[in-house]
Amino acid sequence: MGSHNLFTSVKEIKASMEYKNSSPIGSEHLKEDFAQIRQIAARYLSAAQLGNSKLVQADFMFDARIRGYLHGAFVDLSAKEFFNFLDENEPATLLAVEIEAIDVIGTAASLRIDCRNWHGIHYTDFFILVKIDNDWQIAGKVFDAHENREILLGNDI
């Protein structure tokens, strides 16, 4: 399965230059796109670890939706409701994030990250992004909470 890069800080995300993706990295422009998307992942990690949605609000489109299953129930949140969730809950100080994939085609992109130990739960998040005026924005997020089932990730569970 290859090596896993588990990030527990923004500094680690920014320092990592490995990309697991299906898009070729051939141009400087594409490298800039990947760097911007990785910075979004870094801000997302910081917002969760600090319990401060202001760190990531500008990265979400105003009408973005966050959807998935948590504790067996379907969750469908607006971006504002998600920000309230971040602000009203305890900071996820033990959270670690692994960037699994970034895929960029023109002005559309996807980002897949594994979030480990967000208050004891392991999530896989799939972000859909769109590039507007040279800035990437999160149009939506779909997640899976890996509660009550094992995830095989090498030695990291």
PDB file of C-alpha atoms in Angstrom:
ATOM      1  CA  MET A   1       0.000   0.000   0.000  1.00  0.00           C
ATOM      2  CA  GLY A   2       3.013   2.293   0.263  1.00  0.00           C
ATOM      3  CA  SER A   3       4.078   4.625   2.992  1.00  0.00           C
ATOM      4  CA  HIS A   4       1.585   6.785   4.802  1.00  0.00           C
ATOM      5  CA  ASN A   5       2.252  10.377   5.745  1.00  0.00           C
ATOM      6  CA  LEU A   6       0.228  11.120   8.842  1.00  0.00           C
ATOM      7  CA  PHE A   7       0.176  14.840   9.574  1.00  0.00           C
ATOM      8  CA  THR A   8      -0.490  16.229  13.024  1.00  0.00           C
ATOM      9  CA  SER A   9       0.465  19.794  12.237  1.00  0.00           C
ATOM     10  CA  VAL A  10       0.133  22.349   9.496  1.00  0.00           C
ATOM     11  CA  LYS A  11       3.924  22.549   9.321  1.00  0.00           C
ATOM     12  CA  GLU A  12       4.112  18.858   8.379  1.00  0.00           C
ATOM     13  CA  ILE A  13       1.544  19.262   5.599  1.00  0.00           C
ATOM     14  CA  LYS A  14       3.357  22.260   4.142  1.00  0.00           C
ATOM     15  CA  ALA A  15       6.742  20.517   4.363  1.00  0.00           C
ATOM     16  CA  SER A  16       5.570  17.380   2.567  1.00  0.00           C
ATOM     17  CA  MET A  17       6.075  17.438  -1.176  1.00  0.00           C
ATOM     18  CA  GLU A  18       4.777  13.939  -1.954  1.00  0.00           C
ATOM     19  CA  TYR A  19       1.618  13.788  -4.018  1.00  0.00           C
ATOM     20  CA  LYS A  20      -0.607  10.731  -4.301  1.00  0.00           C
ATOM     21  CA  ASN A  21      -2.788  11.560  -7.255  1.00  0.00           C
ATOM     22  CA  SER A  22      -3.972  10.567 -10.670  1.00  0.00           C
ATOM     23  CA  SER A  23      -3.007  13.833 -12.367  1.00  0.00           C
ATOM     24  CA  PRO A  24       0.477  14.286 -13.761  1.00  0.00           C
ATOM     25  CA  ILE A  25       2.506  17.066 -12.207  1.00  0.00           C
ATOM     26  CA  GLY A  26       4.073  18.589 -15.269  1.00  0.00           C
ATOM     27  CA  SER A  27       3.559  22.318 -15.175  1.00  0.00           C
ATOM     28  CA  GLU A  28       4.301  25.041 -12.669  1.00  0.00           C
ATOM     29  CA  HIS A  29       0.632  26.020 -12.852  1.00  0.00           C
ATOM     30  CA  LEU A  30      -0.473  22.542 -11.757  1.00  0.00           C
ATOM     31  CA  LYS A  31       2.103  22.561  -8.945  1.00  0.00           C
ATOM     32  CA  GLU A  32       0.577  25.837  -7.730  1.00  0.00           C
ATOM     33  CA  ASP A  33      -2.887  24.243  -7.799  1.00  0.00           C
ATOM     34  CA  PHE A  34      -1.643  21.325  -5.693  1.00  0.00           C
ATOM     35  CA  ALA A  35       0.044  23.706  -3.261  1.00  0.00           C
ATOM     36  CA  GLN A  36      -3.173  25.746  -2.850  1.00  0.00           C
ATOM     37  CA  ILE A  37      -5.233  22.611  -2.254  1.00  0.00           C
ATOM     38  CA  ARG A  38      -2.697  21.305   0.264  1.00  0.00           C
ATOM     39  CA  GLN A  39      -2.963  24.645   2.085  1.00  0.00           C
ATOM     40  CA  ILE A  40      -6.733  24.195   2.255  1.00  0.00           C
ATOM     41  CA  ALA A  41      -6.123  20.795   3.876  1.00  0.00           C
ATOM     42  CA  ALA A  42      -3.709  22.440   6.330  1.00  0.00           C
ATOM     43  CA  ARG A  43      -6.254  25.125   7.284  1.00  0.00           C
ATOM     44  CA  TYR A  44      -8.943  22.452   7.667  1.00  0.00           C
ATOM     45  CA  LEU A  45      -6.668  20.544  10.071  1.00  0.00           C
ATOM     46  CA  SER A  46      -5.935  23.728  12.049  1.00  0.00           C
ATOM     47  CA  ALA A  47      -9.625  24.653  12.260  1.00  0.00           C
ATOM     48  CA  ALA A  48     -10.485  21.215  13.669  1.00  0.00           C
ATOM     49  CA  GLN A  49      -7.519  21.035  16.054  1.00  0.00           C
ATOM     50  CA  LEU A  50      -8.220  24.509  17.442  1.00  0.00           C
ATOM     51  CA  GLY A  51     -12.031  24.401  17.254  1.00  0.00           C
ATOM     52  CA  ASN A  52     -11.999  27.613  15.219  1.00  0.00           C
ATOM     53  CA  SER A  53     -14.002  27.680  11.992  1.00  0.00           C
ATOM     54  CA  LYS A  54     -12.712  31.137  11.062  1.00  0.00           C
ATOM     55  CA  LEU A  55      -9.501  29.476   9.896  1.00  0.00           C
ATOM     56  CA  VAL A  56     -11.316  27.609   7.105  1.00  0.00           C
ATOM     57  CA  GLN A  57     -14.482  29.605   6.371  1.00  0.00           C
ATOM     58  CA  ALA A  58     -13.007  31.417   3.366  1.00  0.00           C
ATOM     59  CA  ASP A  59     -12.187  28.052   1.757  1.00  0.00           C
ATOM     60  CA  PHE A  60     -15.857  26.973   1.558  1.00  0.00           C
ATOM     61  CA  MET A  61     -18.338  28.333  -0.953  1.00  0.00           C
ATOM     62  CA  PHE A  62     -21.265  29.927   0.896  1.00  0.00           C
ATOM     63  CA  ASP A  63     -23.657  27.238  -0.354  1.00  0.00           C
ATOM     64  CA  ALA A  64     -21.333  24.232   0.174  1.00  0.00           C
ATOM     65  CA  ARG A  65     -22.891  21.125   1.720  1.00  0.00           C
ATOM     66  CA  ILE A  66     -21.309  18.586   4.064  1.00  0.00           C
ATOM     67  CA  ARG A  67     -22.893  15.142   3.897  1.00  0.00           C
ATOM     68  CA  GLY A  68     -22.264  11.676   5.262  1.00  0.00           C
ATOM     69  CA  TYR A  69     -23.174   9.190   7.955  1.00  0.00           C
ATOM     70  CA  LEU A  70     -22.322   9.647  11.632  1.00  0.00           C
ATOM     71  CA  HIS A  71     -23.467   7.279  14.382  1.00  0.00           C
ATOM     72  CA  GLY A  72     -25.688   5.548  11.804  1.00  0.00           C
ATOM     73  CA  ALA A  73     -27.611   8.700  10.888  1.00  0.00           C
ATOM     74  CA  PHE A  74     -27.383  10.665   7.654  1.00  0.00           C
ATOM     75  CA  VAL A  75     -25.928  14.137   8.188  1.00  0.00           C
ATOM     76  CA  ASP A  76     -26.619  17.013   5.778  1.00  0.00           C
ATOM     77  CA  LEU A  77     -25.123  20.323   6.909  1.00  0.00           C
ATOM     78  CA  SER A  78     -24.785  23.709   5.309  1.00  0.00           C
ATOM     79  CA  ALA A  79     -21.353  25.291   5.492  1.00  0.00           C
ATOM     80  CA  LYS A  80     -22.630  27.572   8.276  1.00  0.00           C
ATOM     81  CA  GLU A  81     -23.923  24.594  10.278  1.00  0.00           C
ATOM     82  CA  PHE A  82     -20.550  22.879   9.851  1.00  0.00           C
ATOM     83  CA  PHE A  83     -18.756  26.024  11.081  1.00  0.00           C
ATOM     84  CA  ASN A  84     -21.055  26.068  14.130  1.00  0.00           C
ATOM     85  CA  PHE A  85     -20.172  22.416  14.756  1.00  0.00           C
ATOM     86  CA  LEU A  86     -16.463  23.270  14.699  1.00  0.00           C
ATOM     87  CA  ASP A  87     -16.902  26.242  17.022  1.00  0.00           C
ATOM     88  CA  GLU A  88     -19.269  24.596  19.507  1.00  0.00           C
ATOM     89  CA  ASN A  89     -17.321  21.370  20.047  1.00  0.00           C
ATOM     90  CA  GLU A  90     -14.077  20.802  21.869  1.00  0.00           C
ATOM     91  CA  PRO A  91     -10.947  21.251  19.756  1.00  0.00           C
ATOM     92  CA  ALA A  92      -9.777  17.959  18.224  1.00  0.00           C
ATOM     93  CA  THR A  93      -6.266  18.330  19.600  1.00  0.00           C
ATOM     94  CA  LEU A  94      -5.291  14.697  18.855  1.00  0.00           C
ATOM     95  CA  LEU A  95      -6.452  14.841  15.235  1.00  0.00           C
ATOM     96  CA  ALA A  96      -4.021  13.688  12.548  1.00  0.00           C
ATOM     97  CA  VAL A  97      -4.653  14.008   8.805  1.00  0.00           C
ATOM     98  CA  GLU A  98      -3.302  12.065   5.863  1.00  0.00           C
ATOM     99  CA  ILE A  99      -3.717  13.425   2.358  1.00  0.00           C
ATOM    100  CA  GLU A 100      -4.649  10.371   0.312  1.00  0.00           C
ATOM    101  CA  ALA A 101      -5.290  11.960  -3.077  1.00  0.00           C
ATOM    102  CA  ILE A 102      -5.452  15.226  -4.947  1.00  0.00           C
ATOM    103  CA  ASP A 103      -6.790  15.230  -8.477  1.00  0.00           C
ATOM    104  CA  VAL A 104      -6.885  18.372 -10.617  1.00  0.00           C
ATOM    105  CA  ILE A 105      -8.413  18.731 -14.076  1.00  0.00           C
ATOM    106  CA  GLY A 106      -8.606  22.348 -15.245  1.00  0.00           C
ATOM    107  CA  THR A 107     -10.823  24.242 -12.813  1.00  0.00           C
ATOM    108  CA  ALA A 108     -12.181  21.145 -11.037  1.00  0.00           C
ATOM    109  CA  ALA A 109     -10.432  19.184  -8.305  1.00  0.00           C
ATOM    110  CA  SER A 110     -10.953  16.592  -5.621  1.00  0.00           C
ATOM    111  CA  LEU A 111      -9.141  16.102  -2.331  1.00  0.00           C
ATOM    112  CA  ARG A 112      -9.371  12.944  -0.236  1.00  0.00           C
ATOM    113  CA  ILE A 113      -8.073  12.993   3.308  1.00  0.00           C
ATOM    114  CA  ASP A 114      -8.132  10.581   6.210  1.00  0.00           C
ATOM    115  CA  CYS A 115      -8.839  12.224   9.542  1.00  0.00           C
ATOM    116  CA  ARG A 116      -7.759  10.059  12.442  1.00  0.00           C
ATOM    117  CA  ASN A 117      -8.927  10.563  15.979  1.00  0.00           C
ATOM    118  CA  TRP A 118     -11.382  13.409  15.508  1.00  0.00           C
ATOM    119  CA  HIS A 119     -12.766  12.891  19.004  1.00  0.00           C
ATOM    120  CA  GLY A 120     -12.070   9.179  18.694  1.00  0.00           C
ATOM    121  CA  ILE A 121     -13.543   8.722  15.206  1.00  0.00           C
ATOM    122  CA  HIS A 122     -11.666   8.025  11.971  1.00  0.00           C
ATOM    123  CA  TYR A 123     -13.171   9.817   8.960  1.00  0.00           C
ATOM    124  CA  THR A 124     -12.484   9.744   5.265  1.00  0.00           C
ATOM    125  CA  ASP A 125     -13.384  13.095   3.717  1.00  0.00           C
ATOM    126  CA  PHE A 126     -13.902  13.693   0.003  1.00  0.00           C
ATOM    127  CA  PHE A 127     -13.809  17.378  -0.963  1.00  0.00           C
ATOM    128  CA  ILE A 128     -14.950  18.685  -4.341  1.00  0.00           C
ATOM    129  CA  LEU A 129     -13.292  21.963  -5.260  1.00  0.00           C
ATOM    130  CA  VAL A 130     -13.735  24.512  -8.010  1.00  0.00           C
ATOM    131  CA  LYS A 131     -11.270  27.194  -9.059  1.00  0.00           C
ATOM    132  CA  ILE A 132     -12.837  30.656  -9.082  1.00  0.00           C
ATOM    133  CA  ASP A 133     -10.689  33.689  -9.976  1.00  0.00           C
ATOM    134  CA  ASN A 134      -7.479  31.670  -9.418  1.00  0.00           C
ATOM    135  CA  ASP A 135      -8.539  30.516  -5.934  1.00  0.00           C
ATOM    136  CA  TRP A 136      -9.726  27.031  -5.030  1.00  0.00           C
ATOM    137  CA  GLN A 137     -13.009  26.816  -3.119  1.00  0.00           C
ATOM    138  CA  ILE A 138     -14.683  23.827  -1.492  1.00  0.00           C
ATOM    139  CA  ALA A 139     -18.009  23.254  -3.229  1.00  0.00           C
ATOM    140  CA  GLY A 140     -18.899  20.289  -1.050  1.00  0.00           C
ATOM    141  CA  LYS A 141     -17.675  17.533   1.222  1.00  0.00           C
ATOM    142  CA  VAL A 142     -18.840  13.949   1.573  1.00  0.00           C
ATOM    143  CA  PHE A 143     -17.506  11.915   4.463  1.00  0.00           C
ATOM    144  CA  ASP A 144     -17.569   8.439   5.927  1.00  0.00           C
ATOM    145  CA  ALA A 145     -17.133   7.919   9.659  1.00  0.00           C
ATOM    146  CA  HIS A 146     -15.354   4.620  10.225  1.00  0.00           C
ATOM    147  CA  GLU A 147     -17.065   3.827  13.483  1.00  0.00           C
ATOM    148  CA  ASN A 148     -17.219   0.238  14.636  1.00  0.00           C
ATOM    149  CA  ARG A 149     -15.198  -1.217  11.793  1.00  0.00           C
ATOM    150  CA  GLU A 150     -11.529  -1.747  11.156  1.00  0.00           C
ATOM    151  CA  ILE A 151      -9.651   0.186   8.531  1.00  0.00           C
ATOM    152  CA  LEU A 152      -6.563  -1.511   7.188  1.00  0.00           C
ATOM    153  CA  LEU A 153      -3.908   1.148   6.735  1.00  0.00           C
ATOM    154  CA  GLY A 154      -0.670  -0.716   7.136  1.00  0.00           C
ATOM    155  CA  ASN A 155       0.264  -0.573  10.792  1.00  0.00           C
ATOM    156  CA  ASP A 156      -1.785   2.549  11.478  1.00  0.00           C
ATOM    157  CA  ILE A 157      -5.265   1.846  12.835  1.00  0.00           C
TER     158      ILE A 157
END
